[in-house]
């Protein structure tokens, strides 16, 4: 098994509140892992620690063998994130946004242009290439935001609620894009749409109260909970009805 | 390379904001034109171009604080900050990436103001003008430092109030550009002398007149303020950004 991410006893506290509680998890390389949980379950805190945005109080995690505690700069070179809200530079054009997002990883300008060309084709952004980002619709902005995360060819990609607020067609299109990426990188997806996780994830983890309550495929989680319906399985696991 | 890419993005974000440009570059030029027209009809020594130009330059640079503050506070308030902090950019990439374009914009603003003054009849030599630009460099850093500081601790609306209204008014009232502070005297003059603005204008006037010895000690006040504010900005920026990442 190629290990994309190894999490060992990762813990984060905010005052008296334990946001992530001694969490252990292995995520296979080049797979799509969905992280589910109700609000306040600790998903965002966990993602922030894995992205080296927040320092763990205990434990460590290894992204392709690099420690998030002691090798954060090495980790940052091989990861990227598409945050929940679209993360774009509003007054730059689509092309400029793409070139900018690869330029801050240290690539020379000529390479930035070539990579932006490739991403414009891959994400079908040609028709809006010269438009200023703030003038784009929500769907296009989300697409651009994801393209900005993909352009550095990360080994691990964090997608935080990537389809939030998108219409059904735009969501399905984005699912296709995400699924096409799983052979090239490890994807960690957080979502509140249970059907999304069920449809596209290889494995699913359910978090509650800072702990990882269950991990498995959608079928395994249903079986574990004894529920036919995935939503019922999620509720049973998140509420601690399954031990 | 990373810093230059970030600086390039920041430059574009600033120069494409038309409101910023209108106030930052257009307003000082309009003031210069207006006061020169008044001077042509009712001669006042204070509004002669050799007196007025350094004052307008110092006043115009107060808008750079607004540019800087808005840019940083807007970045902090958006999800873009997550993307930036997940990248392998270092703290110095951020500081220089924000500062470099602001230095360029400031120099452009000074150059435009001086050019308009020359077109209106400023008769000082090139060496004196160059000396004025050199003397204004600490003022540039002071205003960038103020922008970094306020942009780091305030949101964009608060920055608009502090940098866009309070700071520009302080610069206008306490710089001795629009009226002679000695005419008011007393506590007001003492307060004005405790701030760097009047010293910046006095040093600029001395530079433009070619009186190098008169640049001191005013320039030392400005350099002192610049160093303290810039250091404070860097320390607060580094600490605040780190705590922002942690969500504390």
Tab-separated table of C-alpha atoms in Angstrom:
chain	number	residue	atom	x	y	z
A	1	UNK	CA	0.000	0.000	0.000
A	2	UNK	CA	1.336	3.470	-0.922
A	3	UNK	CA	0.757	5.566	2.157
A	4	UNK	CA	-0.342	9.087	1.232
A	5	UNK	CA	-1.071	10.250	4.743
A	6	UNK	CA	-0.276	8.684	8.113
A	7	UNK	CA	-1.867	10.336	11.133
A	8	UNK	CA	-0.572	9.311	14.550
A	9	UNK	CA	-2.273	10.499	17.731
A	10	UNK	CA	-2.968	13.967	16.345
A	11	UNK	CA	-4.481	16.228	18.975
A	12	UNK	CA	-5.490	19.898	19.059
A	13	UNK	CA	-6.958	21.756	22.026
A	14	UNK	CA	-8.497	25.210	22.220
A	15	UNK	CA	-8.551	26.134	25.931
A	16	UNK	CA	-10.606	23.363	27.569
A	17	UNK	CA	-12.098	22.141	24.297
A	18	UNK	CA	-10.415	19.211	22.538
A	19	UNK	CA	-11.083	19.860	18.850
A	20	UNK	CA	-9.176	16.807	17.593
A	21	UNK	CA	-8.592	14.000	20.070
A	22	UNK	CA	-5.694	11.560	19.546
A	23	UNK	CA	-6.713	10.776	16.002
A	24	UNK	CA	-5.070	7.894	14.113
A	25	UNK	CA	-5.654	7.271	10.429
A	26	UNK	CA	-3.869	5.959	7.323
A	27	UNK	CA	-4.988	7.176	3.915
A	28	UNK	CA	-3.746	5.298	0.881
A	29	UNK	CA	-1.910	7.252	-1.813
A	30	UNK	CA	-3.806	8.133	-5.013
A	31	UNK	CA	-7.204	7.595	-3.465
A	32	UNK	CA	-10.176	9.742	-2.590
A	33	UNK	CA	-10.961	9.952	1.110
A	34	UNK	CA	-14.100	11.735	2.306
A	35	UNK	CA	-14.206	13.191	5.793
A	36	UNK	CA	-17.710	13.543	7.165
A	37	UNK	CA	-19.005	14.983	10.395
A	38	UNK	CA	-21.518	17.385	11.809
A	39	UNK	CA	-20.493	21.015	12.478
A	40	UNK	CA	-17.868	21.207	15.207
A	41	UNK	CA	-16.780	17.593	14.724
A	42	UNK	CA	-13.155	18.677	14.195
A	43	UNK	CA	-12.851	18.243	10.418
A	44	UNK	CA	-11.624	21.771	9.687
A	45	UNK	CA	-9.141	21.703	12.577
A	46	UNK	CA	-7.784	18.381	11.316
A	47	UNK	CA	-7.420	19.735	7.763
A	48	UNK	CA	-5.703	22.891	9.074
A	49	UNK	CA	-3.171	20.769	10.945
A	50	UNK	CA	-2.521	18.575	7.899
A	51	UNK	CA	-2.003	21.728	5.801
A	52	UNK	CA	0.505	23.057	8.372
A	53	UNK	CA	-1.757	26.012	9.132
A	54	UNK	CA	-2.197	24.963	12.745
A	55	UNK	CA	0.355	23.267	14.963
A	56	UNK	CA	-0.786	20.079	16.729
A	57	UNK	CA	-0.567	19.968	20.519
A	58	UNK	CA	0.228	16.259	20.413
A	59	UNK	CA	0.966	13.611	17.814
A	60	UNK	CA	2.173	14.012	14.255
A	61	UNK	CA	1.137	13.311	10.689
A	62	UNK	CA	3.245	12.333	7.717
A	63	UNK	CA	2.351	13.475	4.215
A	64	UNK	CA	4.221	11.205	1.813
A	65	UNK	CA	6.666	10.575	4.623
A	66	UNK	CA	7.177	14.254	5.582
A	67	UNK	CA	6.294	15.333	9.101
A	68	UNK	CA	3.850	18.223	9.455
A	69	UNK	CA	5.639	19.195	12.692
A	70	UNK	CA	9.286	19.186	11.628
A	71	UNK	CA	9.159	19.384	7.823
A	72	UNK	CA	6.281	21.790	7.229
A	73	UNK	CA	8.001	23.606	4.344
A	74	UNK	CA	8.579	20.263	2.578
A	75	UNK	CA	4.954	19.315	3.192
A	76	UNK	CA	3.717	22.636	1.785
A	77	UNK	CA	5.564	21.965	-1.475
A	78	UNK	CA	3.543	18.813	-2.134
A	79	UNK	CA	0.072	19.791	-0.959
A	80	UNK	CA	-2.577	22.280	-2.028
A	81	UNK	CA	-6.013	23.267	-0.844
A	82	UNK	CA	-9.268	24.495	-2.276
A	83	UNK	CA	-10.953	26.188	0.685
A	84	UNK	CA	-14.687	26.164	1.296
A	85	UNK	CA	-15.144	29.744	0.081
A	86	UNK	CA	-13.629	30.464	-3.307
A	87	UNK	CA	-10.029	31.549	-2.793
A	88	UNK	CA	-9.199	33.757	-5.749
A	89	UNK	CA	-7.547	37.127	-6.313
A	90	UNK	CA	-10.595	39.171	-7.364
A	91	UNK	CA	-8.934	41.776	-9.569
A	92	UNK	CA	-6.755	39.346	-11.517
A	93	UNK	CA	-7.969	37.573	-14.644
A	94	UNK	CA	-8.512	33.820	-14.674
A	95	UNK	CA	-5.153	33.280	-16.395
A	96	UNK	CA	-3.363	35.631	-13.994
A	97	UNK	CA	-4.886	33.814	-11.026
A	98	UNK	CA	-3.577	30.502	-12.350
A	99	UNK	CA	-0.107	31.870	-13.069
A	100	UNK	CA	-0.058	33.527	-9.646
A	101	UNK	CA	-1.014	30.363	-7.798
A	102	UNK	CA	1.791	28.374	-9.396
A	103	UNK	CA	4.275	31.269	-9.148
A	104	UNK	CA	4.045	31.363	-5.350
A	105	UNK	CA	5.359	27.786	-5.371
A	106	UNK	CA	8.579	29.094	-6.928
A	107	UNK	CA	8.117	28.090	-10.571
A	108	UNK	CA	9.746	30.376	-13.214
A	109	UNK	CA	7.417	32.596	-15.241
A	110	UNK	CA	7.710	30.603	-18.499
A	111	UNK	CA	6.697	27.448	-16.644
A	112	UNK	CA	3.792	29.290	-14.998
A	113	UNK	CA	2.451	30.240	-18.427
A	114	UNK	CA	2.747	26.688	-19.765
A	115	UNK	CA	1.081	25.203	-16.679
A	116	UNK	CA	-1.714	27.793	-16.888
A	117	UNK	CA	-2.272	26.839	-20.552
A	118	UNK	CA	-2.619	23.202	-19.544
A	119	UNK	CA	-4.995	23.928	-16.667
A	120	UNK	CA	-7.169	26.227	-18.800
A	121	UNK	CA	-7.648	23.328	-21.218
A	122	UNK	CA	-8.109	20.666	-18.562
A	123	UNK	CA	-10.689	22.661	-16.581
A	124	UNK	CA	-12.372	24.121	-19.696
A	125	UNK	CA	-11.655	27.707	-18.653
A	126	UNK	CA	-10.818	28.980	-22.147
A	127	UNK	CA	-13.976	31.062	-22.541
A	128	UNK	CA	-13.349	32.988	-19.297
A	129	UNK	CA	-9.530	33.060	-19.474
A	130	UNK	CA	-9.312	36.846	-19.838
A	131	UNK	CA	-12.167	37.739	-17.513
A	132	UNK	CA	-11.517	39.320	-14.129
A	133	UNK	CA	-12.192	36.725	-11.429
A	134	UNK	CA	-14.669	38.859	-9.488
A	135	UNK	CA	-16.936	39.135	-12.532
A	136	UNK	CA	-17.365	35.337	-12.832
A	137	UNK	CA	-20.437	33.446	-11.626
A	138	UNK	CA	-20.186	31.342	-8.461
A	139	UNK	CA	-19.780	28.130	-10.450
A	140	UNK	CA	-16.933	29.500	-12.554
A	141	UNK	CA	-15.231	30.953	-9.470
A	142	UNK	CA	-15.392	27.549	-7.751
A	143	UNK	CA	-13.970	25.884	-10.835
A	144	UNK	CA	-11.153	28.450	-10.935
A	145	UNK	CA	-10.475	27.995	-7.226
A	146	UNK	CA	-10.067	24.245	-7.712
A	147	UNK	CA	-7.918	24.788	-10.818
A	148	UNK	CA	-5.662	27.041	-8.715
A	149	UNK	CA	-5.188	24.158	-6.290
A	150	UNK	CA	-4.553	21.611	-9.048
A	151	UNK	CA	-2.078	23.613	-11.094
A	152	UNK	CA	0.831	22.819	-8.779
A	153	UNK	CA	0.204	19.072	-9.314
A	154	UNK	CA	0.023	18.399	-5.569
A	155	UNK	CA	0.562	14.896	-4.233
A	156	UNK	CA	-2.177	15.602	-1.701
A	157	UNK	CA	-5.153	17.833	-2.428
A	158	UNK	CA	-7.551	19.067	0.254
A	159	UNK	CA	-11.019	19.935	-1.009
A	160	UNK	CA	-13.153	21.632	1.619
A	161	UNK	CA	-16.838	21.508	0.646
A	162	UNK	CA	-15.977	21.812	-3.057
A	163	UNK	CA	-19.554	21.659	-4.340
A	164	UNK	CA	-21.214	23.841	-1.712
A	165	UNK	CA	-23.742	26.158	-3.337
A	166	UNK	CA	-23.388	24.703	-6.831
A	167	UNK	CA	-26.410	23.636	-8.904
A	168	UNK	CA	-26.952	19.959	-9.715
A	169	UNK	CA	-25.313	20.092	-13.144
A	170	UNK	CA	-22.269	22.044	-11.951
A	171	UNK	CA	-21.952	19.622	-9.038
A	172	UNK	CA	-22.004	16.562	-11.285
A	173	UNK	CA	-19.427	18.152	-13.598
A	174	UNK	CA	-17.186	18.814	-10.628
A	175	UNK	CA	-17.626	15.227	-9.398
A	176	UNK	CA	-16.345	14.035	-12.781
A	177	UNK	CA	-13.332	16.337	-12.513
A	178	UNK	CA	-12.574	15.173	-8.955
A	179	UNK	CA	-12.926	11.505	-9.885
A	180	UNK	CA	-10.576	11.955	-12.829
A	181	UNK	CA	-7.882	13.220	-10.424
A	182	UNK	CA	-7.777	10.278	-8.029
A	183	UNK	CA	-5.247	8.338	-10.106
A	184	UNK	CA	-2.798	11.267	-9.890
A	185	UNK	CA	-3.066	12.376	-6.267
A	186	UNK	CA	-4.476	11.683	-2.831
A	187	UNK	CA	-7.641	13.690	-2.304
A	188	UNK	CA	-9.115	14.536	1.084
A	189	UNK	CA	-12.635	15.783	0.656
A	190	UNK	CA	-14.784	17.292	3.391
A	191	UNK	CA	-18.462	17.564	2.636
A	192	UNK	CA	-21.893	17.772	4.217
A	193	UNK	CA	-23.460	16.126	1.158
A	194	UNK	CA	-23.591	12.471	2.155
A	195	UNK	CA	-24.541	11.347	-1.340
A	196	UNK	CA	-21.409	13.060	-2.630
A	197	UNK	CA	-19.162	11.058	-0.328
A	198	UNK	CA	-21.080	7.876	-1.125
A	199	UNK	CA	-20.813	8.454	-4.879
A	200	UNK	CA	-17.194	9.420	-5.327
A	201	UNK	CA	-15.101	8.458	-2.286
A	202	UNK	CA	-13.009	5.298	-2.063
A	203	UNK	CA	-13.176	5.426	1.732
A	204	UNK	CA	-15.119	7.525	4.186
A	205	UNK	CA	-14.218	8.649	7.690
A	206	UNK	CA	-16.862	9.896	10.118
A	207	UNK	CA	-15.763	12.332	12.822
A	208	UNK	CA	-17.647	13.403	15.935
A	209	UNK	CA	-16.431	15.267	19.024
A	210	UNK	CA	-12.878	15.358	17.702
A	211	UNK	CA	-12.664	11.594	17.313
A	212	UNK	CA	-12.735	9.383	14.265
A	213	UNK	CA	-15.763	7.222	14.934
A	214	UNK	CA	-15.597	4.949	11.900
A	215	UNK	CA	-13.673	4.436	8.656
A	216	UNK	CA	-14.561	2.314	5.647
A	217	UNK	CA	-16.266	2.205	2.309
A	218	UNK	CA	-19.893	3.335	2.140
A	219	UNK	CA	-20.967	-0.332	2.102
A	220	UNK	CA	-18.786	-1.174	5.092
A	221	UNK	CA	-20.212	1.753	7.083
A	222	UNK	CA	-23.773	0.697	6.258
A	223	UNK	CA	-22.958	-2.840	7.303
A	224	UNK	CA	-21.241	-1.641	10.482
A	225	UNK	CA	-24.291	0.390	11.487
A	226	UNK	CA	-26.840	-2.175	10.383
A	227	UNK	CA	-28.673	0.489	8.364
A	228	UNK	CA	-29.727	0.199	4.735
A	229	UNK	CA	-29.609	3.907	4.104
A	230	UNK	CA	-26.238	5.731	4.183
A	231	UNK	CA	-27.712	8.817	5.873
A	232	UNK	CA	-29.108	6.656	8.679
A	233	UNK	CA	-25.757	4.911	8.959
A	234	UNK	CA	-23.994	8.273	9.241
A	235	UNK	CA	-26.400	9.507	11.924
A	236	UNK	CA	-26.074	6.312	13.935
A	237	UNK	CA	-22.258	6.439	13.827
A	238	UNK	CA	-21.995	10.218	14.446
A	239	UNK	CA	-24.369	10.023	17.424
A	240	UNK	CA	-22.361	7.194	18.918
A	241	UNK	CA	-25.111	4.601	18.655
A	242	UNK	CA	-22.615	2.157	17.144
A	243	UNK	CA	-19.703	1.096	19.355
B	1	UNK	CA	10.754	34.155	-7.433
B	2	UNK	CA	7.875	33.457	-5.019
B	3	UNK	CA	8.165	36.931	-3.517
B	4	UNK	CA	8.252	38.594	-6.948
B	5	UNK	CA	5.182	36.667	-8.065
B	6	UNK	CA	3.335	37.721	-4.913
B	7	UNK	CA	4.527	41.325	-5.343
B	8	UNK	CA	3.318	41.318	-8.953
B	9	UNK	CA	-0.137	40.156	-7.857
B	10	UNK	CA	-0.263	42.837	-5.154
B	11	UNK	CA	0.706	45.550	-7.647
B	12	UNK	CA	-2.082	44.483	-9.999
B	13	UNK	CA	-4.648	44.389	-7.196
B	14	UNK	CA	-3.669	47.924	-6.156
B	15	UNK	CA	-3.453	49.640	-9.521
B	16	UNK	CA	-6.678	48.032	-10.748
B	17	UNK	CA	-8.660	49.487	-7.872
B	18	UNK	CA	-9.849	52.696	-9.516
B	19	UNK	CA	-11.016	54.297	-6.258
B	20	UNK	CA	-7.556	53.805	-4.788
B	21	UNK	CA	-5.945	55.362	-7.823
B	22	UNK	CA	-8.345	58.303	-7.894
B	23	UNK	CA	-7.664	59.219	-4.274
B	24	UNK	CA	-4.050	58.168	-4.080
B	25	UNK	CA	-2.760	59.768	-7.227
B	26	UNK	CA	-5.514	62.014	-8.550
B	27	UNK	CA	-6.326	63.831	-5.306
B	28	UNK	CA	-2.794	65.147	-4.542
B	29	UNK	CA	-2.455	66.340	-8.141
B	30	UNK	CA	-5.830	68.124	-7.963
B	31	UNK	CA	-4.767	69.794	-4.703
B	32	UNK	CA	-1.527	70.948	-6.312
B	33	UNK	CA	-3.394	72.409	-9.282
B	34	UNK	CA	-6.019	74.089	-7.091
B	35	UNK	CA	-3.621	75.661	-4.611
B	36	UNK	CA	-1.311	76.822	-7.397
B	37	UNK	CA	-4.308	78.535	-9.022
B	38	UNK	CA	-5.095	80.234	-5.701
B	39	UNK	CA	-1.444	81.239	-5.362
B	40	UNK	CA	-1.528	82.778	-8.843
B	41	UNK	CA	-4.368	85.082	-7.820
B	42	UNK	CA	-3.623	85.678	-4.123
B	43	UNK	CA	0.105	85.124	-3.568
B	44	UNK	CA	0.811	83.277	-0.300
B	45	UNK	CA	4.353	82.084	0.423
B	46	UNK	CA	3.025	78.828	1.883
B	47	UNK	CA	1.472	77.915	-1.461
B	48	UNK	CA	4.500	78.694	-3.610
B	49	UNK	CA	5.511	75.528	-5.454
B	50	UNK	CA	8.805	75.036	-3.594
B	51	UNK	CA	6.863	75.097	-0.280
B	52	UNK	CA	3.784	73.290	-1.495
B	53	UNK	CA	5.301	70.374	-3.433
B	54	UNK	CA	6.962	68.571	-0.479
B	55	UNK	CA	3.770	69.014	1.566
B	56	UNK	CA	1.560	67.570	-1.150
B	57	UNK	CA	4.003	64.657	-1.568
B	58	UNK	CA	3.846	63.887	2.185
B	59	UNK	CA	0.049	64.213	2.180
B	60	UNK	CA	-0.266	62.003	-0.912
B	61	UNK	CA	1.874	59.314	0.718
B	62	UNK	CA	-0.665	59.003	3.547
B	63	UNK	CA	-2.919	57.307	0.965
B	64	UNK	CA	-0.274	54.581	0.578
B	65	UNK	CA	-1.157	53.504	4.135
B	66	UNK	CA	-4.721	53.123	2.930
B	67	UNK	CA	-3.611	51.048	-0.107
B	68	UNK	CA	-1.491	48.791	2.093
B	69	UNK	CA	-4.025	48.472	4.883
B	70	UNK	CA	-6.900	47.618	2.546
B	71	UNK	CA	-4.896	45.078	0.568
B	72	UNK	CA	-3.737	43.181	3.640
B	73	UNK	CA	-7.020	43.357	5.561
B	74	UNK	CA	-8.962	42.163	2.493
B	75	UNK	CA	-6.529	39.275	2.022
B	76	UNK	CA	-6.887	38.336	5.690
B	77	UNK	CA	-10.661	38.479	5.467
B	78	UNK	CA	-10.874	36.189	2.432
B	79	UNK	CA	-10.184	32.507	1.848
B	80	UNK	CA	-7.256	33.490	-0.357
B	81	UNK	CA	-5.226	33.776	2.826
B	82	UNK	CA	-5.564	29.995	3.331
B	83	UNK	CA	-4.186	29.395	-0.135
B	84	UNK	CA	-1.303	31.797	0.498
B	85	UNK	CA	-0.405	30.267	3.863
B	86	UNK	CA	-0.612	26.720	2.526
B	87	UNK	CA	1.979	27.645	-0.099
B	88	UNK	CA	5.711	27.405	0.657
B	89	UNK	CA	6.056	31.214	0.923
B	90	UNK	CA	8.082	32.342	3.934
B	91	UNK	CA	7.427	35.268	6.280
B	92	UNK	CA	9.936	37.434	4.422
B	93	UNK	CA	8.235	36.574	1.092
B	94	UNK	CA	5.029	38.016	2.557
B	95	UNK	CA	6.610	41.150	4.062
B	96	UNK	CA	8.671	42.026	0.964
B	97	UNK	CA	5.865	40.922	-1.378
B	98	UNK	CA	3.561	43.472	0.215
B	99	UNK	CA	6.226	46.179	0.653
B	100	UNK	CA	7.915	46.181	-2.773
B	101	UNK	CA	4.859	47.171	-4.855
B	102	UNK	CA	3.960	49.820	-2.288
B	103	UNK	CA	7.442	51.347	-2.622
B	104	UNK	CA	7.014	51.397	-6.412
B	105	UNK	CA	3.528	52.944	-6.190
B	106	UNK	CA	4.835	55.538	-3.690
B	107	UNK	CA	7.753	56.496	-5.935
B	108	UNK	CA	5.351	56.757	-8.872
B	109	UNK	CA	3.099	59.011	-6.838
B	110	UNK	CA	6.026	61.269	-5.828
B	111	UNK	CA	7.286	61.360	-9.446
B	112	UNK	CA	3.846	62.355	-10.757
B	113	UNK	CA	3.392	65.077	-8.122
B	114	UNK	CA	6.843	66.526	-8.834
B	115	UNK	CA	6.253	66.316	-12.595
B	116	UNK	CA	2.995	68.259	-12.278
B	117	UNK	CA	4.791	70.806	-10.053
B	118	UNK	CA	7.522	71.220	-12.687
B	119	UNK	CA	4.889	71.693	-15.398
B	120	UNK	CA	3.243	74.323	-13.186
B	121	UNK	CA	6.525	76.198	-12.838
B	122	UNK	CA	8.670	74.589	-10.111
B	123	UNK	CA	12.162	75.869	-10.925
B	124	UNK	CA	14.388	73.762	-8.682
B	125	UNK	CA	17.268	71.821	-10.233
B	126	UNK	CA	17.300	68.081	-10.837
B	127	UNK	CA	19.746	67.506	-7.955
B	128	UNK	CA	17.399	69.221	-5.490
B	129	UNK	CA	14.428	67.223	-6.763
B	130	UNK	CA	16.436	64.019	-6.416
B	131	UNK	CA	17.356	65.023	-2.867
B	132	UNK	CA	13.654	65.578	-2.138
B	133	UNK	CA	12.885	62.040	-3.333
B	134	UNK	CA	15.653	60.615	-1.111
B	135	UNK	CA	14.382	62.577	1.897
B	136	UNK	CA	10.868	61.275	1.264
B	137	UNK	CA	11.991	57.602	1.340
B	138	UNK	CA	11.617	57.304	5.149
B	139	UNK	CA	8.125	58.820	4.762
B	140	UNK	CA	7.348	56.087	2.218
B	141	UNK	CA	8.472	53.395	4.677
B	142	UNK	CA	6.584	55.062	7.525
B	143	UNK	CA	3.322	54.974	5.577
B	144	UNK	CA	3.860	51.412	4.354
B	145	UNK	CA	4.582	50.386	7.954
B	146	UNK	CA	1.389	52.066	9.158
B	147	UNK	CA	-0.569	50.291	6.407
B	148	UNK	CA	0.972	46.909	7.279
B	149	UNK	CA	0.236	47.470	10.951
B	150	UNK	CA	-3.379	48.591	10.552
B	151	UNK	CA	-4.077	46.045	7.803
B	152	UNK	CA	-2.852	43.293	10.121
B	153	UNK	CA	-4.940	44.179	13.163
B	154	UNK	CA	-8.075	45.745	11.637
B	155	UNK	CA	-10.695	44.639	9.129
B	156	UNK	CA	-11.077	46.464	5.806
B	157	UNK	CA	-13.887	48.725	7.051
B	158	UNK	CA	-11.856	49.778	10.065
B	159	UNK	CA	-8.819	50.376	7.855
B	160	UNK	CA	-10.963	52.649	5.692
B	161	UNK	CA	-11.805	54.706	8.781
B	162	UNK	CA	-8.367	54.772	10.386
B	163	UNK	CA	-6.139	55.126	7.307
B	164	UNK	CA	-8.624	56.701	4.913
B	165	UNK	CA	-10.035	59.311	7.273
B	166	UNK	CA	-8.015	59.675	10.482
B	167	UNK	CA	-4.485	59.300	9.115
B	168	UNK	CA	-5.008	61.494	6.055
B	169	UNK	CA	-6.559	64.176	8.282
B	170	UNK	CA	-3.736	63.955	10.815
B	171	UNK	CA	-1.244	64.309	7.966
B	172	UNK	CA	-3.164	67.250	6.548
B	173	UNK	CA	-3.676	69.133	9.826
B	174	UNK	CA	-0.373	68.420	11.531
B	175	UNK	CA	2.034	68.755	8.593
B	176	UNK	CA	2.107	72.532	8.223
B	177	UNK	CA	1.333	72.162	4.524
B	178	UNK	CA	-1.936	74.078	4.403
B	179	UNK	CA	-1.238	76.611	7.176
B	180	UNK	CA	1.726	77.707	9.261
B	181	UNK	CA	1.621	75.825	12.566
B	182	UNK	CA	3.251	78.822	14.306
B	183	UNK	CA	0.090	80.817	13.582
B	184	UNK	CA	-1.843	78.423	15.829
B	185	UNK	CA	1.025	77.837	18.255
B	186	UNK	CA	0.623	76.516	21.807
B	187	UNK	CA	-0.521	72.979	22.444
B	188	UNK	CA	-1.500	72.413	18.803
B	189	UNK	CA	2.002	73.222	17.571
B	190	UNK	CA	3.525	71.064	20.323
B	191	UNK	CA	1.300	68.127	19.328
B	192	UNK	CA	2.133	68.616	15.665
B	193	UNK	CA	5.848	68.636	16.482
B	194	UNK	CA	5.490	65.350	18.363
B	195	UNK	CA	4.237	63.672	15.171
B	196	UNK	CA	6.492	63.014	12.164
B	197	UNK	CA	4.411	64.784	9.504
B	198	UNK	CA	5.600	68.370	9.959
B	199	UNK	CA	9.191	67.158	10.229
B	200	UNK	CA	8.783	65.264	6.951
B	201	UNK	CA	7.489	68.398	5.219
B	202	UNK	CA	10.233	70.603	6.711
B	203	UNK	CA	12.941	68.135	5.661
B	204	UNK	CA	11.388	67.960	2.181
B	205	UNK	CA	11.346	71.743	1.852
B	206	UNK	CA	14.984	71.949	2.949
B	207	UNK	CA	15.934	69.255	0.419
B	208	UNK	CA	14.104	70.980	-2.407
B	209	UNK	CA	15.803	74.263	-1.620
B	210	UNK	CA	19.177	72.501	-1.600
B	211	UNK	CA	19.865	73.355	2.048
B	212	UNK	CA	21.299	70.014	3.158
B	213	UNK	CA	22.120	71.120	6.710
B	214	UNK	CA	18.491	72.176	7.307
B	215	UNK	CA	17.310	68.633	6.521
B	216	UNK	CA	18.528	67.741	10.020
B	217	UNK	CA	17.237	67.181	12.650
B	218	UNK	CA	13.755	66.921	11.048
B	219	UNK	CA	14.704	63.878	8.963
B	220	UNK	CA	15.875	62.069	12.117
B	221	UNK	CA	12.349	62.358	13.555
B	222	UNK	CA	10.949	60.745	10.419
B	223	UNK	CA	13.593	58.000	10.315
B	224	UNK	CA	12.982	57.243	14.005
B	225	UNK	CA	9.235	56.930	13.490
B	226	UNK	CA	9.751	54.834	10.319
B	227	UNK	CA	12.057	52.340	12.008
B	228	UNK	CA	9.805	51.924	15.058
B	229	UNK	CA	6.577	51.619	13.026
B	230	UNK	CA	8.108	49.246	10.460
B	231	UNK	CA	9.570	46.975	13.153
B	232	UNK	CA	6.263	46.986	15.034
B	233	UNK	CA	4.445	46.172	11.778
B	234	UNK	CA	6.729	43.217	11.014
B	235	UNK	CA	6.450	41.806	14.545
B	236	UNK	CA	2.661	42.234	14.733
B	237	UNK	CA	2.209	40.915	11.168
B	238	UNK	CA	4.240	37.770	11.905
B	239	UNK	CA	2.480	37.087	15.217
B	240	UNK	CA	-1.030	37.927	14.078
B	241	UNK	CA	-0.826	35.887	10.901
B	242	UNK	CA	0.400	32.888	12.847
B	243	UNK	CA	-2.504	33.136	15.275
B	244	UNK	CA	-4.944	33.675	12.382
B	245	UNK	CA	-3.797	30.355	10.901
B	246	UNK	CA	-4.405	28.639	14.186
B	247	UNK	CA	-7.889	30.010	14.352
B	248	UNK	CA	-7.265	31.349	17.837
